């Protein structure tokens, strides 16, 4: 599993970083920053899915 | 001003966001509208407005900034003549801005409120919460709203702006004048002018005596396209910090205290599980979202079957959206470890609350500090709790004993 953020949709709610702080952080403006760009370790997959389901802008893409 | 309010006969066609029982507890009213055949209600009161209550509609309106503009963001029209005169151009950017200016209005302040930037206020917030508790802990009773919640955001904001803490009560009075006593037009005008004149004097003082490390100075020295930002922007952001940063967060903290006073099982859960805090704060923000923002319709449109006209006011009731059962299971229940929580307490789209990370920090630290020192407490009398509502919903007096 890989994650990315549609930066055109992200408005910096930071709810991904709250749900999965190992996977998402904040850039200088407070918008989402993906901390793990390669394959996620399996133990973080559930948290990443939770981040996806908590994003008010539906900006998180899981592939 | 005499209250000449006529009784509400039909929530769908005649709601009154300032009706006392709606102020105290708006959720049954939101639910009645949301579950009716007409989930976007309309009223002719206060020059008319629309009230969407379903999550999907509120979010769609927040996203469509070209149709639903930020020319007016308060739930009542501005006092006549406010846009004229010496300070007519001072608004509260970026909350009052539309694109294209919105972009730079927001870009300049976002770094100040990023999570890593607001983290530096955690210890000072904890210290001030402890100082407030010191004042009443030996008494065995306190007003969790007026003795505690009310003092936290105003002190944090004053610290950020670099203005004296002894202005606290004055700031609180001005903010209440703008946001809570909206029927008193003269008070609203006077409060707004007082805010602008106060910060104009702060700017003038900094021109003579330059300072570092405060937000007013930083704003004054900010350049866009090689030019210093206009004074209206600096004053506008100061206005925003007060009007959007104080009453709102204080209301959220107060509601959380009111909730915790009645739920020993939630206090226990938080005491026993540190990992629960981030999710718990989001859940409390969902259930007790304090803020309703307005939009002005740009052009005649039909939205979900409602014939909206250019200039109409639309109230984005985020507290209603956050309790829509279509989006949240058991929406009226506080579930501290709720897994799916796409709440919009801070709005949605380009106007997402710029101060959301600071607000979260303040709510968390306020509750953590209280629970560490006063783990067990309860309401003195639920019937004596008083509330503000309309634009911002939260308790104004909430006596607890411990």
Tab-separated table of C-alpha atoms in Angstrom:
chain	number	residue	atom	x	y	z
A	1	UNK	CA	0.000	0.000	0.000
A	2	UNK	CA	1.153	3.530	-0.902
A	3	UNK	CA	-0.374	6.861	0.143
A	4	UNK	CA	-0.360	10.265	-1.472
A	5	UNK	CA	-2.245	13.536	-0.980
A	6	UNK	CA	-4.091	15.534	-3.624
A	7	UNK	CA	-2.571	18.890	-2.691
A	8	UNK	CA	-5.210	20.748	-4.683
A	9	UNK	CA	-7.857	19.304	-2.383
A	10	UNK	CA	-5.961	19.419	0.934
A	11	UNK	CA	-6.860	22.441	3.057
A	12	UNK	CA	-4.776	21.619	6.088
A	13	UNK	CA	-7.309	20.082	8.476
A	14	UNK	CA	-4.481	17.871	9.786
A	15	UNK	CA	-6.933	15.096	10.530
A	16	UNK	CA	-4.711	12.633	8.637
A	17	UNK	CA	-1.790	13.469	10.916
A	18	UNK	CA	-4.035	12.950	13.933
A	19	UNK	CA	-5.213	9.554	12.683
A	20	UNK	CA	-1.828	8.361	11.391
A	21	UNK	CA	1.037	10.524	12.709
A	22	UNK	CA	3.614	7.996	11.469
A	23	UNK	CA	2.387	8.446	7.899
A	24	UNK	CA	1.298	12.095	7.634
A	25	UNK	CA	2.784	15.313	8.958
A	26	UNK	CA	2.570	19.002	8.214
A	27	UNK	CA	4.349	21.211	5.704
A	28	UNK	CA	5.276	24.832	6.426
A	29	UNK	CA	1.702	25.969	5.773
A	30	UNK	CA	0.094	23.241	7.851
A	31	UNK	CA	-1.029	21.242	4.818
A	32	UNK	CA	-0.522	17.499	4.729
A	33	UNK	CA	2.916	16.070	4.096
A	34	UNK	CA	3.396	12.383	3.347
A	35	UNK	CA	6.173	11.042	5.578
A	36	UNK	CA	6.395	7.590	4.016
A	37	UNK	CA	6.447	7.818	0.240
A	38	UNK	CA	7.262	4.170	-0.509
A	39	UNK	CA	5.289	1.091	0.475
A	40	UNK	CA	3.778	1.399	3.929
A	41	UNK	CA	4.797	-1.137	6.530
A	42	UNK	CA	1.784	-3.451	6.914
A	43	UNK	CA	1.238	-2.403	10.537
A	44	UNK	CA	0.481	1.174	9.400
A	45	UNK	CA	-2.059	0.267	6.740
A	46	UNK	CA	-5.069	0.377	9.049
A	47	UNK	CA	-4.039	3.796	10.346
A	48	UNK	CA	-3.571	5.080	6.796
A	49	UNK	CA	-7.076	3.892	5.899
A	50	UNK	CA	-8.402	5.646	8.944
A	51	UNK	CA	-6.656	8.857	7.852
A	52	UNK	CA	-8.318	8.499	4.458
A	53	UNK	CA	-11.746	8.081	6.010
A	54	UNK	CA	-11.273	11.076	8.322
A	55	UNK	CA	-10.139	13.622	5.739
A	56	UNK	CA	-12.931	16.212	5.307
A	57	UNK	CA	-11.638	17.087	1.831
A	58	UNK	CA	-11.234	13.465	0.680
A	59	UNK	CA	-7.720	14.410	-0.383
A	60	UNK	CA	-5.943	11.206	0.592
A	61	UNK	CA	-5.261	8.700	-2.141
A	62	UNK	CA	-4.408	5.104	-1.316
A	63	UNK	CA	-3.001	2.863	-4.023
B	1	UNK	CA	-33.290	46.744	23.512
B	2	UNK	CA	-36.727	45.237	24.111
B	3	UNK	CA	-37.160	41.670	22.960
B	4	UNK	CA	-39.999	41.828	20.480
B	5	UNK	CA	-39.469	38.268	19.292
B	6	UNK	CA	-42.582	36.469	18.164
B	7	UNK	CA	-42.867	32.758	18.939
B	8	UNK	CA	-41.526	30.327	16.339
B	9	UNK	CA	-44.426	28.435	14.796
B	10	UNK	CA	-42.600	26.412	12.188
B	11	UNK	CA	-38.874	25.622	12.284
B	12	UNK	CA	-38.805	25.050	8.530
B	13	UNK	CA	-40.103	28.482	7.567
B	14	UNK	CA	-39.584	30.662	10.630
B	15	UNK	CA	-36.559	29.487	12.645
B	16	UNK	CA	-35.024	31.932	15.081
B	17	UNK	CA	-31.367	31.263	15.895
B	18	UNK	CA	-31.577	33.705	18.809
B	19	UNK	CA	-34.621	32.152	20.451
B	20	UNK	CA	-33.533	31.381	24.065
B	21	UNK	CA	-34.326	27.647	24.063
B	22	UNK	CA	-32.610	27.245	20.665
B	23	UNK	CA	-29.547	29.071	22.003
B	24	UNK	CA	-29.383	26.741	25.015
B	25	UNK	CA	-29.897	23.560	22.996
B	26	UNK	CA	-30.040	23.913	19.207
B	27	UNK	CA	-29.720	20.178	18.422
B	28	UNK	CA	-33.405	19.155	18.547
B	29	UNK	CA	-34.211	22.049	16.214
B	30	UNK	CA	-31.444	21.104	13.787
B	31	UNK	CA	-32.656	17.512	13.855
B	32	UNK	CA	-36.266	18.523	13.203
B	33	UNK	CA	-35.183	20.457	10.117
B	34	UNK	CA	-32.673	17.835	8.953
B	35	UNK	CA	-35.149	14.973	9.086
B	36	UNK	CA	-38.001	16.912	7.466
B	37	UNK	CA	-38.887	16.972	3.764
B	38	UNK	CA	-37.157	20.359	3.707
B	39	UNK	CA	-33.664	20.003	5.246
B	40	UNK	CA	-32.700	23.513	4.188
B	41	UNK	CA	-34.958	25.773	6.234
B	42	UNK	CA	-35.685	29.448	5.586
B	43	UNK	CA	-36.622	32.340	7.821
B	44	UNK	CA	-37.581	35.943	7.160
B	45	UNK	CA	-36.149	36.952	10.525
B	46	UNK	CA	-33.067	39.190	10.677
B	47	UNK	CA	-33.469	40.165	7.014
B	48	UNK	CA	-33.791	36.522	6.011
B	49	UNK	CA	-31.512	33.493	5.779
B	50	UNK	CA	-31.314	29.853	4.698
B	51	UNK	CA	-30.291	27.104	7.116
B	52	UNK	CA	-28.890	23.878	5.628
B	53	UNK	CA	-28.624	21.111	8.232
B	54	UNK	CA	-27.379	18.029	6.374
B	55	UNK	CA	-23.649	17.335	6.302
B	56	UNK	CA	-23.590	16.968	2.541
B	57	UNK	CA	-25.322	20.320	1.915
B	58	UNK	CA	-23.250	22.271	4.440
B	59	UNK	CA	-20.016	20.896	2.972
B	60	UNK	CA	-21.157	21.566	-0.620
B	61	UNK	CA	-21.867	25.202	0.279
B	62	UNK	CA	-18.501	25.567	2.011
B	63	UNK	CA	-16.773	24.178	-1.084
B	64	UNK	CA	-18.600	26.370	-3.631
B	65	UNK	CA	-16.898	29.639	-2.747
B	66	UNK	CA	-17.715	31.292	-6.080
B	67	UNK	CA	-21.446	30.944	-5.502
B	68	UNK	CA	-21.441	31.191	-1.706
B	69	UNK	CA	-19.161	34.150	-1.071
B	70	UNK	CA	-17.583	35.501	2.098
B	71	UNK	CA	-18.870	39.060	1.585
B	72	UNK	CA	-20.790	38.524	4.808
B	73	UNK	CA	-19.806	35.826	7.273
B	74	UNK	CA	-21.804	36.746	10.358
B	75	UNK	CA	-25.233	35.267	10.923
B	76	UNK	CA	-26.826	38.735	10.953
B	77	UNK	CA	-26.363	41.573	8.452
B	78	UNK	CA	-23.750	44.188	9.416
B	79	UNK	CA	-24.934	47.365	11.106
B	80	UNK	CA	-25.916	50.014	8.524
B	81	UNK	CA	-22.994	52.143	7.357
B	82	UNK	CA	-20.265	49.820	8.633
B	83	UNK	CA	-18.551	49.627	5.241
B	84	UNK	CA	-18.273	53.421	5.072
B	85	UNK	CA	-16.071	55.797	7.027
B	86	UNK	CA	-12.410	55.722	8.030
B	87	UNK	CA	-12.151	52.018	8.826
B	88	UNK	CA	-14.822	50.717	6.465
B	89	UNK	CA	-12.237	48.689	4.541
B	90	UNK	CA	-11.043	46.757	7.587
B	91	UNK	CA	-12.519	43.268	7.587
B	92	UNK	CA	-11.120	40.054	9.058
B	93	UNK	CA	-8.931	38.479	6.367
B	94	UNK	CA	-8.762	35.767	5.227
B	95	UNK	CA	-12.116	34.704	6.666
B	96	UNK	CA	-13.863	37.650	4.989
B	97	UNK	CA	-11.863	37.400	1.740
B	98	UNK	CA	-12.792	35.808	-1.549
B	99	UNK	CA	-10.357	34.683	-4.245
B	100	UNK	CA	-8.125	36.017	-5.684
B	101	UNK	CA	-7.093	38.116	-2.625
B	102	UNK	CA	-8.016	35.248	-0.328
B	103	UNK	CA	-4.961	33.366	-1.525
B	104	UNK	CA	-2.313	35.772	-0.214
B	105	UNK	CA	-4.470	36.847	2.730
B	106	UNK	CA	-4.428	33.230	3.903
B	107	UNK	CA	-0.942	32.260	2.703
B	108	UNK	CA	0.650	34.855	4.982
B	109	UNK	CA	-0.907	33.619	8.204
B	110	UNK	CA	-0.939	29.853	7.656
B	111	UNK	CA	2.692	29.314	8.784
B	112	UNK	CA	1.880	31.013	12.105
B	113	UNK	CA	-0.806	28.404	12.821
B	114	UNK	CA	0.805	25.207	11.486
B	115	UNK	CA	0.978	22.432	14.112
B	116	UNK	CA	4.746	22.755	14.512
B	117	UNK	CA	4.370	26.537	14.967
B	118	UNK	CA	1.611	26.437	17.600
B	119	UNK	CA	3.426	23.729	19.587
B	120	UNK	CA	5.550	26.455	21.131
B	121	UNK	CA	2.462	27.780	22.958
B	122	UNK	CA	1.775	24.496	24.744
B	123	UNK	CA	3.797	25.123	27.893
B	124	UNK	CA	2.596	28.719	28.347
B	125	UNK	CA	-1.002	27.525	27.851
B	126	UNK	CA	-0.494	24.833	30.490
B	127	UNK	CA	1.010	27.402	32.864
B	128	UNK	CA	-1.903	29.772	32.446
B	129	UNK	CA	-4.435	26.952	32.968
B	130	UNK	CA	-2.650	26.005	36.176
B	131	UNK	CA	-2.650	29.632	37.348
B	132	UNK	CA	-6.412	29.823	36.776
B	133	UNK	CA	-6.991	26.589	38.716
B	134	UNK	CA	-4.814	27.895	41.584
B	135	UNK	CA	-7.383	30.658	42.057
B	136	UNK	CA	-10.295	28.338	42.834
B	137	UNK	CA	-9.066	24.838	43.651
B	138	UNK	CA	-9.281	25.365	47.408
B	139	UNK	CA	-12.846	26.633	47.212
B	140	UNK	CA	-14.288	23.312	46.041
B	141	UNK	CA	-16.407	25.091	43.473
B	142	UNK	CA	-15.815	27.133	40.309
B	143	UNK	CA	-17.498	28.424	37.209
B	144	UNK	CA	-15.861	26.217	34.578
B	145	UNK	CA	-16.955	28.662	31.863
B	146	UNK	CA	-16.426	32.086	33.444
B	147	UNK	CA	-13.535	31.308	35.830
B	148	UNK	CA	-11.672	28.943	33.508
B	149	UNK	CA	-12.576	28.526	29.818
B	150	UNK	CA	-13.215	32.225	29.217
B	151	UNK	CA	-9.691	33.244	30.252
B	152	UNK	CA	-7.665	30.758	28.235
B	153	UNK	CA	-7.910	31.743	24.539
B	154	UNK	CA	-7.855	35.484	25.202
B	155	UNK	CA	-4.564	35.141	27.079
B	156	UNK	CA	-3.047	32.866	24.433
B	157	UNK	CA	-4.043	35.303	21.670
B	158	UNK	CA	-2.799	38.357	23.595
B	159	UNK	CA	0.517	36.602	24.044
B	160	UNK	CA	0.758	35.850	20.312
B	161	UNK	CA	-0.128	39.393	19.310
B	162	UNK	CA	2.241	40.885	21.865
B	163	UNK	CA	-0.320	43.045	23.680
B	164	UNK	CA	-0.690	43.425	27.465
B	165	UNK	CA	-2.604	40.709	29.312
B	166	UNK	CA	-4.447	43.341	31.350
B	167	UNK	CA	-6.552	44.019	28.230
B	168	UNK	CA	-8.182	40.623	28.725
B	169	UNK	CA	-11.568	41.730	30.026
B	170	UNK	CA	-11.740	44.597	27.539
B	171	UNK	CA	-11.039	42.237	24.622
B	172	UNK	CA	-13.638	39.792	25.891
B	173	UNK	CA	-16.195	42.590	26.101
B	174	UNK	CA	-15.473	43.760	22.559
B	175	UNK	CA	-15.697	40.256	21.145
B	176	UNK	CA	-18.994	39.611	22.908
B	177	UNK	CA	-20.212	42.954	21.586
B	178	UNK	CA	-19.484	41.837	18.024
B	179	UNK	CA	-20.572	38.189	18.232
B	180	UNK	CA	-22.997	37.645	21.065
B	181	UNK	CA	-25.145	40.750	21.412
B	182	UNK	CA	-25.950	41.009	17.748
B	183	UNK	CA	-29.288	42.748	18.184
B	184	UNK	CA	-27.612	45.755	19.725
B	185	UNK	CA	-26.442	47.459	16.545
B	186	UNK	CA	-24.799	50.379	18.328
B	187	UNK	CA	-22.831	48.034	20.586
B	188	UNK	CA	-21.680	46.016	17.585
B	189	UNK	CA	-20.461	49.143	15.795
B	190	UNK	CA	-18.793	50.500	18.914
B	191	UNK	CA	-17.070	47.172	19.669
B	192	UNK	CA	-15.753	46.791	16.131
B	193	UNK	CA	-14.400	50.353	16.091
B	194	UNK	CA	-12.799	49.876	19.498
B	195	UNK	CA	-10.926	46.809	18.220
B	196	UNK	CA	-9.672	48.631	15.132
B	197	UNK	CA	-8.654	51.766	17.026
B	198	UNK	CA	-6.857	49.717	19.665
B	199	UNK	CA	-4.780	47.854	17.086
B	200	UNK	CA	-4.149	51.017	15.072
B	201	UNK	CA	-2.558	52.466	18.224
B	202	UNK	CA	-0.523	49.251	18.633
B	203	UNK	CA	0.724	49.584	15.051
B	204	UNK	CA	1.631	53.258	15.552
B	205	UNK	CA	3.504	52.359	18.727
B	206	UNK	CA	5.500	49.680	16.895
B	207	UNK	CA	6.452	52.179	14.184
B	208	UNK	CA	8.068	54.332	16.890
B	209	UNK	CA	9.358	51.453	18.999
B	210	UNK	CA	10.032	48.453	16.771
B	211	UNK	CA	9.714	45.060	18.426
B	212	UNK	CA	10.444	41.486	17.516
B	213	UNK	CA	8.660	38.236	18.036
B	214	UNK	CA	5.101	39.402	18.055
B	215	UNK	CA	2.524	38.820	15.368
B	216	UNK	CA	1.606	42.485	14.901
B	217	UNK	CA	5.250	43.366	14.159
B	218	UNK	CA	5.616	40.367	11.859
B	219	UNK	CA	2.512	41.365	9.907
B	220	UNK	CA	3.670	44.978	9.632
B	221	UNK	CA	6.976	43.841	8.158
B	222	UNK	CA	5.483	41.352	5.721
B	223	UNK	CA	5.874	42.116	2.037
B	224	UNK	CA	3.825	40.930	-0.906
B	225	UNK	CA	5.246	41.541	-4.386
B	226	UNK	CA	7.971	43.757	-2.905
B	227	UNK	CA	5.546	46.022	-1.047
B	228	UNK	CA	4.592	46.139	2.618
B	229	UNK	CA	1.093	44.756	3.140
B	230	UNK	CA	-1.598	47.446	3.527
B	231	UNK	CA	-2.505	48.623	7.024
B	232	UNK	CA	-6.083	47.397	6.457
B	233	UNK	CA	-4.691	43.866	6.216
B	234	UNK	CA	-2.672	44.165	9.441
B	235	UNK	CA	-5.661	45.576	11.330
B	236	UNK	CA	-7.943	43.016	9.731
B	237	UNK	CA	-5.844	40.067	10.873
B	238	UNK	CA	-5.691	41.501	14.419
B	239	UNK	CA	-9.482	41.839	14.277
B	240	UNK	CA	-9.702	38.227	13.103
B	241	UNK	CA	-7.439	36.991	15.900
B	242	UNK	CA	-9.755	38.503	18.475
B	243	UNK	CA	-13.127	37.871	16.902
B	244	UNK	CA	-12.410	34.376	15.557
B	245	UNK	CA	-9.894	33.207	18.147
B	246	UNK	CA	-11.441	33.998	21.510
B	247	UNK	CA	-15.188	33.405	21.742
B	248	UNK	CA	-14.972	30.261	19.598
B	249	UNK	CA	-12.287	28.360	21.493
B	250	UNK	CA	-13.599	29.514	24.853
B	251	UNK	CA	-16.987	28.099	23.835
B	252	UNK	CA	-15.459	24.776	22.830
B	253	UNK	CA	-13.494	24.493	26.088
B	254	UNK	CA	-16.612	25.422	28.077
B	255	UNK	CA	-18.755	22.804	26.321
B	256	UNK	CA	-16.098	20.155	26.911
B	257	UNK	CA	-15.970	21.045	30.623
B	258	UNK	CA	-19.786	20.904	30.786
B	259	UNK	CA	-19.710	17.480	29.140
B	260	UNK	CA	-16.962	16.081	31.361
B	261	UNK	CA	-18.723	17.314	34.512
B	262	UNK	CA	-21.577	14.962	33.581
B	263	UNK	CA	-19.578	11.990	32.309
B	264	UNK	CA	-17.307	10.335	34.896
B	265	UNK	CA	-16.886	7.380	32.529
B	266	UNK	CA	-15.249	9.634	29.928
B	267	UNK	CA	-12.969	11.188	32.530
B	268	UNK	CA	-11.934	7.690	33.530
B	269	UNK	CA	-11.302	6.626	29.933
B	270	UNK	CA	-9.030	9.631	29.369
B	271	UNK	CA	-7.220	9.112	32.644
B	272	UNK	CA	-6.504	5.492	31.830
B	273	UNK	CA	-5.492	5.814	28.202
B	274	UNK	CA	-3.128	8.549	27.015
B	275	UNK	CA	-3.378	7.302	23.440
B	276	UNK	CA	-7.055	8.177	23.377
B	277	UNK	CA	-6.530	11.941	23.564
B	278	UNK	CA	-6.121	12.859	19.871
B	279	UNK	CA	-9.257	10.957	18.823
B	280	UNK	CA	-11.167	12.134	21.883
B	281	UNK	CA	-10.472	15.806	21.160
B	282	UNK	CA	-11.731	15.385	17.573
B	283	UNK	CA	-14.877	13.692	18.859
B	284	UNK	CA	-15.551	16.458	21.384
B	285	UNK	CA	-15.001	19.033	18.636
B	286	UNK	CA	-17.480	17.172	16.437
B	287	UNK	CA	-20.225	17.023	19.051
B	288	UNK	CA	-19.667	20.510	20.467
B	289	UNK	CA	-18.606	22.389	17.322
B	290	UNK	CA	-19.264	25.966	18.409
B	291	UNK	CA	-19.287	27.924	15.162
B	292	UNK	CA	-21.891	28.693	12.497
B	293	UNK	CA	-20.557	30.771	9.593
B	294	UNK	CA	-22.580	32.619	6.974
B	295	UNK	CA	-22.179	33.041	3.231
B	296	UNK	CA	-23.739	35.498	0.782
B	297	UNK	CA	-25.187	34.053	-2.419
B	298	UNK	CA	-23.475	35.584	-5.455
B	299	UNK	CA	-26.203	35.029	-8.057
B	300	UNK	CA	-29.691	33.602	-8.318
B	301	UNK	CA	-29.461	29.818	-8.143
B	302	UNK	CA	-31.514	26.823	-7.228
B	303	UNK	CA	-29.684	24.801	-4.588
B	304	UNK	CA	-31.250	21.475	-3.598
B	305	UNK	CA	-34.609	22.788	-4.748
B	306	UNK	CA	-34.297	26.080	-2.835
B	307	UNK	CA	-34.663	29.253	-4.911
B	308	UNK	CA	-31.731	31.285	-3.571
B	309	UNK	CA	-31.376	34.875	-4.726
B	310	UNK	CA	-28.254	36.990	-5.147
B	311	UNK	CA	-27.523	38.594	-1.785
B	312	UNK	CA	-29.283	35.938	0.297
B	313	UNK	CA	-27.577	34.858	3.506
B	314	UNK	CA	-26.876	31.143	4.063
B	315	UNK	CA	-25.966	29.877	7.523
B	316	UNK	CA	-23.509	27.001	7.430
B	317	UNK	CA	-24.503	25.240	10.608
B	318	UNK	CA	-21.410	23.111	11.204
B	319	UNK	CA	-22.878	21.953	14.545
B	320	UNK	CA	-25.866	20.561	12.614
B	321	UNK	CA	-23.686	18.931	9.936
B	322	UNK	CA	-21.595	17.253	12.628
B	323	UNK	CA	-24.658	15.463	14.012
B	324	UNK	CA	-26.107	14.229	10.732
B	325	UNK	CA	-26.868	10.510	11.105
B	326	UNK	CA	-26.198	10.082	7.366
B	327	UNK	CA	-22.547	10.834	8.085
B	328	UNK	CA	-22.046	9.762	11.705
B	329	UNK	CA	-23.328	6.674	13.506
B	330	UNK	CA	-25.111	7.570	16.754
B	331	UNK	CA	-24.349	11.223	16.102
B	332	UNK	CA	-25.579	12.584	19.445
B	333	UNK	CA	-23.427	10.183	21.395
B	334	UNK	CA	-19.874	11.055	22.459
B	335	UNK	CA	-17.686	8.086	21.492
B	336	UNK	CA	-14.164	9.045	22.505
B	337	UNK	CA	-12.545	6.421	20.277
B	338	UNK	CA	-14.822	7.030	17.274
B	339	UNK	CA	-12.977	5.655	14.290
B	340	UNK	CA	-14.614	7.464	11.376
B	341	UNK	CA	-14.913	11.147	12.115
B	342	UNK	CA	-14.857	13.426	9.100
B	343	UNK	CA	-16.174	16.310	11.202
B	344	UNK	CA	-16.326	19.894	10.003
B	345	UNK	CA	-16.080	21.785	13.290
B	346	UNK	CA	-13.434	23.908	11.559
B	347	UNK	CA	-15.355	24.199	8.308
B	348	UNK	CA	-14.411	22.793	4.943
B	349	UNK	CA	-12.745	24.059	1.784
B	350	UNK	CA	-10.619	27.165	1.334
B	351	UNK	CA	-11.836	28.806	4.558
B	352	UNK	CA	-10.926	25.926	6.886
B	353	UNK	CA	-10.376	27.603	10.263
B	354	UNK	CA	-6.822	28.944	10.118
B	355	UNK	CA	-6.464	28.633	13.880
B	356	UNK	CA	-7.662	25.027	14.116
B	357	UNK	CA	-4.350	23.614	15.363
B	358	UNK	CA	-4.128	26.263	18.065
B	359	UNK	CA	-7.749	25.639	19.068
B	360	UNK	CA	-7.108	21.896	19.344
B	361	UNK	CA	-4.056	22.531	21.479
B	362	UNK	CA	-5.979	24.869	23.798
B	363	UNK	CA	-8.913	22.474	24.206
B	364	UNK	CA	-6.610	19.539	24.921
B	365	UNK	CA	-4.329	21.381	27.341
B	366	UNK	CA	-7.289	22.975	29.151
B	367	UNK	CA	-8.915	19.595	29.719
B	368	UNK	CA	-5.669	17.746	30.538
B	369	UNK	CA	-4.608	20.358	33.082
B	370	UNK	CA	-8.035	20.401	34.729
B	371	UNK	CA	-8.329	16.598	34.917
B	372	UNK	CA	-4.812	16.273	36.356
B	373	UNK	CA	-5.728	18.524	39.259
B	374	UNK	CA	-9.498	18.070	39.547
B	375	UNK	CA	-10.160	14.500	38.425
B	376	UNK	CA	-13.650	14.326	39.911
B	377	UNK	CA	-16.235	17.103	39.548
B	378	UNK	CA	-19.898	17.584	38.736
B	379	UNK	CA	-22.394	20.281	37.828
B	380	UNK	CA	-23.779	22.198	40.817
B	381	UNK	CA	-27.173	22.426	39.125
B	382	UNK	CA	-27.747	21.661	35.412
B	383	UNK	CA	-30.624	24.165	35.369
B	384	UNK	CA	-28.364	27.124	36.154
B	385	UNK	CA	-25.984	26.651	33.197
B	386	UNK	CA	-26.353	29.554	30.752
B	387	UNK	CA	-25.448	29.553	27.056
B	388	UNK	CA	-24.555	31.860	24.198
B	389	UNK	CA	-25.589	30.918	20.687
B	390	UNK	CA	-26.350	32.067	17.184
B	391	UNK	CA	-22.894	32.573	15.708
B	392	UNK	CA	-20.984	30.806	18.480
B	393	UNK	CA	-22.478	28.223	20.831
B	394	UNK	CA	-21.099	27.481	24.277
B	395	UNK	CA	-21.754	27.889	28.010
B	396	UNK	CA	-21.278	31.277	29.606
B	397	UNK	CA	-21.807	30.115	33.189
B	398	UNK	CA	-21.275	26.527	34.290
B	399	UNK	CA	-20.880	26.063	38.049
B	400	UNK	CA	-19.144	22.858	39.083
B	401	UNK	CA	-18.239	21.414	42.504
B	402	UNK	CA	-15.400	19.108	43.458
